[in-house]
mmCIF file of C-alpha atoms in Angstrom:
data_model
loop_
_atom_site.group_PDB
_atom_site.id
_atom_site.type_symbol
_atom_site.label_atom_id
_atom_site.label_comp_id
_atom_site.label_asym_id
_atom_site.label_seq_id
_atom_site.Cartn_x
_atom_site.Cartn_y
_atom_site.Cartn_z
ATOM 1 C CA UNK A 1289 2.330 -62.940 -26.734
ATOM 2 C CA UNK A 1290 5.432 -65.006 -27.536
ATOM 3 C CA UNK A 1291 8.723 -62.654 -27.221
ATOM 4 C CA UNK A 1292 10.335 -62.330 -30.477
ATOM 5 C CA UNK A 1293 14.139 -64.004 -30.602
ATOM 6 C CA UNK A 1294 17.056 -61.988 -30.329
ATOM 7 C CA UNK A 1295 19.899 -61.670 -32.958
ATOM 8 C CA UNK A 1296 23.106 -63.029 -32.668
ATOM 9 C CA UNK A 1297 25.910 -60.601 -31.784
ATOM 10 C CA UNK A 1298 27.103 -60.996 -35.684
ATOM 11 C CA UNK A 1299 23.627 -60.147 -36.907
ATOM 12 C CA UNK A 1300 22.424 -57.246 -34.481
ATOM 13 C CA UNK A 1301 21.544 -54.392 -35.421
ATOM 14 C CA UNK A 1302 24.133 -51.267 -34.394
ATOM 15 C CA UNK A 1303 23.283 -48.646 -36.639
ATOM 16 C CA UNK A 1304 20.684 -45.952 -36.543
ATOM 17 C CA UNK A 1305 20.180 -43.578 -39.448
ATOM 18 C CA UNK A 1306 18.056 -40.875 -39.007
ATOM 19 C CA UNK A 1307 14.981 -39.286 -40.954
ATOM 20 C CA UNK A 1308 12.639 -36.670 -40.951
ATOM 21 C CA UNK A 1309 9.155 -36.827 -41.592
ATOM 22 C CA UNK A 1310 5.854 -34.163 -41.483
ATOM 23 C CA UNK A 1311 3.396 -35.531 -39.478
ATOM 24 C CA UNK A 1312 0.948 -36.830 -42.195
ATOM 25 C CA UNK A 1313 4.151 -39.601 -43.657
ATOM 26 C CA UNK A 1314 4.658 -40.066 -39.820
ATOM 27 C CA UNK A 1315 1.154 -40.978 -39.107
ATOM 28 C CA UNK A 1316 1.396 -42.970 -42.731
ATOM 29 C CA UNK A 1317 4.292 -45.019 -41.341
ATOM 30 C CA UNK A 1318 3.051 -45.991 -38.060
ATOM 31 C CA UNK A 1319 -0.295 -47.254 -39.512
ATOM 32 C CA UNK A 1320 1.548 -48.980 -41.854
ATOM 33 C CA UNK A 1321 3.947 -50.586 -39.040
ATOM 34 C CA UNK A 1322 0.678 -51.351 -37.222
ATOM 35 C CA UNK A 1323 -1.021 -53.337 -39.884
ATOM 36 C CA UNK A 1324 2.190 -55.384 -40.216
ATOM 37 C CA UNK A 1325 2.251 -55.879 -36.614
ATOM 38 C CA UNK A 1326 5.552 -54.132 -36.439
ATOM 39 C CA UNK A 1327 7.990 -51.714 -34.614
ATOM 40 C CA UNK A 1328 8.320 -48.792 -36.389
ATOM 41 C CA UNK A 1329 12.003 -49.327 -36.333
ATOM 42 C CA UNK A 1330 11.467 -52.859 -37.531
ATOM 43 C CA UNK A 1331 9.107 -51.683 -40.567
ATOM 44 C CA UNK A 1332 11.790 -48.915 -42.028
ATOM 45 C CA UNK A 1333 14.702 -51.517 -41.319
ATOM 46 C CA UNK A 1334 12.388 -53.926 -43.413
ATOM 47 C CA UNK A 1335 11.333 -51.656 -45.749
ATOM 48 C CA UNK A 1336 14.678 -49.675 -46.904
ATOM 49 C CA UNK A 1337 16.167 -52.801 -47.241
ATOM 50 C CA UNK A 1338 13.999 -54.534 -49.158
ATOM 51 C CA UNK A 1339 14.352 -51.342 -51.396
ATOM 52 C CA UNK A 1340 18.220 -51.374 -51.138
ATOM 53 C CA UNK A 1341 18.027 -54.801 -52.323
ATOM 54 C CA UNK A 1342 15.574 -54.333 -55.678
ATOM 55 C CA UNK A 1343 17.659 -51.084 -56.956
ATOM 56 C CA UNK A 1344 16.498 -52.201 -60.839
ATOM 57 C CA UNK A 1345 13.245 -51.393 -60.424
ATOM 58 C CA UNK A 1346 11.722 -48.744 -62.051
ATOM 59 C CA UNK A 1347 9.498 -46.039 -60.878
ATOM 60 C CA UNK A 1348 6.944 -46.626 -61.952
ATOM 61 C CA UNK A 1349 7.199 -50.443 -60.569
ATOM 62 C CA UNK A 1350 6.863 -48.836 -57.537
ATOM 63 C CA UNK A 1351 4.276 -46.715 -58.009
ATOM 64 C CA UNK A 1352 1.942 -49.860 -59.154
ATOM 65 C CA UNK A 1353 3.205 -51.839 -56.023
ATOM 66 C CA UNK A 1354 2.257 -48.672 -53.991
ATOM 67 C CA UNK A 1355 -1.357 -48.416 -55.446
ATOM 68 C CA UNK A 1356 -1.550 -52.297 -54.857
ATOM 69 C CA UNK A 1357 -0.804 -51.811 -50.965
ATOM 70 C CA UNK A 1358 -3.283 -48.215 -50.735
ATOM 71 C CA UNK A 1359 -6.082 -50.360 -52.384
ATOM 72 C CA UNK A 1360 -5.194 -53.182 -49.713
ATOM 73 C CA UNK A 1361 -5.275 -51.187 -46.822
ATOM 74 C CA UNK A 1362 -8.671 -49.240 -48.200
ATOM 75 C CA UNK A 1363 -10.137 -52.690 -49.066
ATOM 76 C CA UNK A 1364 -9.635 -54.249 -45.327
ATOM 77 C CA UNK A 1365 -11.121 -50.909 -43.736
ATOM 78 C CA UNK A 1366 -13.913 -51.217 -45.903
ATOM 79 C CA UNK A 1367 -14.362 -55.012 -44.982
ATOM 80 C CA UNK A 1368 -13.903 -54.140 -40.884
ATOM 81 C CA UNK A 1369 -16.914 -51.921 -41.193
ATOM 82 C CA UNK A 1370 -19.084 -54.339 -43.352
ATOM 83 C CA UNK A 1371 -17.851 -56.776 -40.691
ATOM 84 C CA UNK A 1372 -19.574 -54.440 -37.772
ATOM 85 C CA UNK A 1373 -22.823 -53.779 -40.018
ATOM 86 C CA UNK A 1374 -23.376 -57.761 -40.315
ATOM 87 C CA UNK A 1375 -23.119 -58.438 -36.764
ATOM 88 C CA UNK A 1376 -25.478 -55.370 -35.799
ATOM 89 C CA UNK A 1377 -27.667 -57.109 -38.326
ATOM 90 C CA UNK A 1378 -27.302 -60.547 -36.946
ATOM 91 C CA UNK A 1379 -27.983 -59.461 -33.240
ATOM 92 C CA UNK A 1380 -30.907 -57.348 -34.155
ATOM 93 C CA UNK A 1381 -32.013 -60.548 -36.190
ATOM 94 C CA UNK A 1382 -30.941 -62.872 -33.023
ATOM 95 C CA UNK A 1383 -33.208 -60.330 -30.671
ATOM 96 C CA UNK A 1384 -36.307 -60.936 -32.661
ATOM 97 C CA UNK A 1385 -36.226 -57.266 -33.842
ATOM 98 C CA UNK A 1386 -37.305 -56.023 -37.040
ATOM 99 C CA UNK A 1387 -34.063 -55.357 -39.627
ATOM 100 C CA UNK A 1388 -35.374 -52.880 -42.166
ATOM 101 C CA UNK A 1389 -31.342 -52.331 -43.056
ATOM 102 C CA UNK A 1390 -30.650 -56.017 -43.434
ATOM 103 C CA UNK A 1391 -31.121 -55.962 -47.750
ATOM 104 C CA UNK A 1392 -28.444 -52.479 -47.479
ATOM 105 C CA UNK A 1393 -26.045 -54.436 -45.250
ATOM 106 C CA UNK A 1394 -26.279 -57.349 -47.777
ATOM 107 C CA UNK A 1395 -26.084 -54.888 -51.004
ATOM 108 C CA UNK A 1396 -22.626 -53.487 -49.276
ATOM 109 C CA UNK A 1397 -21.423 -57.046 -48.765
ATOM 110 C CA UNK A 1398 -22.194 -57.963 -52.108
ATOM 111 C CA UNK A 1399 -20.767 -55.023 -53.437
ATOM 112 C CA UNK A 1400 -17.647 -54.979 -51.457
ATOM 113 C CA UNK A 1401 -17.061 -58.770 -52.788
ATOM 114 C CA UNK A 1402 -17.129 -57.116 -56.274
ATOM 115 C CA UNK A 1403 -14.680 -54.633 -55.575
ATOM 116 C CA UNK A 1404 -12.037 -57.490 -54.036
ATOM 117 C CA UNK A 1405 -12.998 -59.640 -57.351
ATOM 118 C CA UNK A 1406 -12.351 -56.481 -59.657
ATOM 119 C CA UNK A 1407 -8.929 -55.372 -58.205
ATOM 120 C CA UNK A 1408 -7.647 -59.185 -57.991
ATOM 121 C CA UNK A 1409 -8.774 -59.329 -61.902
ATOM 122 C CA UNK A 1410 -7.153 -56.132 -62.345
ATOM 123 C CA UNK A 1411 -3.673 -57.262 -60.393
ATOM 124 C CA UNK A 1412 -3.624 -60.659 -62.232
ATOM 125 C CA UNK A 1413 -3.617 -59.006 -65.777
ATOM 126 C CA UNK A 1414 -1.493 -56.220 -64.893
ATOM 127 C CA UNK A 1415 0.935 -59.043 -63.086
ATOM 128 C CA UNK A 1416 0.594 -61.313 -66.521
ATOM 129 C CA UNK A 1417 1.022 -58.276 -68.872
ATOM 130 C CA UNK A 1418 4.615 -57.309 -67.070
ATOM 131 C CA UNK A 1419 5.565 -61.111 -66.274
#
């Protein structure tokens, strides 16, 4: 893993405002950190300023943007586990063994596809309608 460059003296970070959380936002934010391969440090310094920056927009902006990122996350779960089905499928099929399952796996992938069609339909109008 290539280590990360520092800042420059004029551009490091010295500050360190505090938070508190419960434990389910906690858990929320690490995930969240983890998915964008992140410190969490590095994901609320990102993330509060990239808030601090956009102060115009509305609530309910945010709200959309928040579903957007919740359907994300849900969608590549979802795919990981197809992902394990199909290659359980694919070594059973490899082996020479029977794969009774193999039309459900498919039906899942083929429904799954729908679902990442239908919310990319669904994010292109809504993205037209408020451009």
């Amino acid at each position: 893993m290539q280590q990360r460059e520092r800042l420059r003296d004029e551009n490091k970070r010295i500050r360190q405002p505090s938070c508190r959380m419960n434990d389910d936002e906690y858990q929320l934010l690490t995930r969240a950190a983890a998915v964008c391969n992140m410190s969490v440090a590095s994901f609320l310094a990102h993330a509060a300023l990239k808030a601090a920056g956009d102060l115009d927009r509305t609530a309910a902006e945010i709200a959309a943007q928040r579903e957007v990122h919740n359907e994300l996350f849900a969608l590549r779960r979802h795919l990981g586990h197809i992902g394990n089905n199909v290659n359980q499928v694919a070594k059973a099929t490899n082996s020479g063994a029977d794969v009774p399952y193999a039309e459900a796996v498919l039906g899942t992938v083929q429904r799954a596809t729908q679902r990442v069609d239908a919310f990319i339909q669904h994010y292109l109008n809504t993205e037209t309608r408020a451009g």
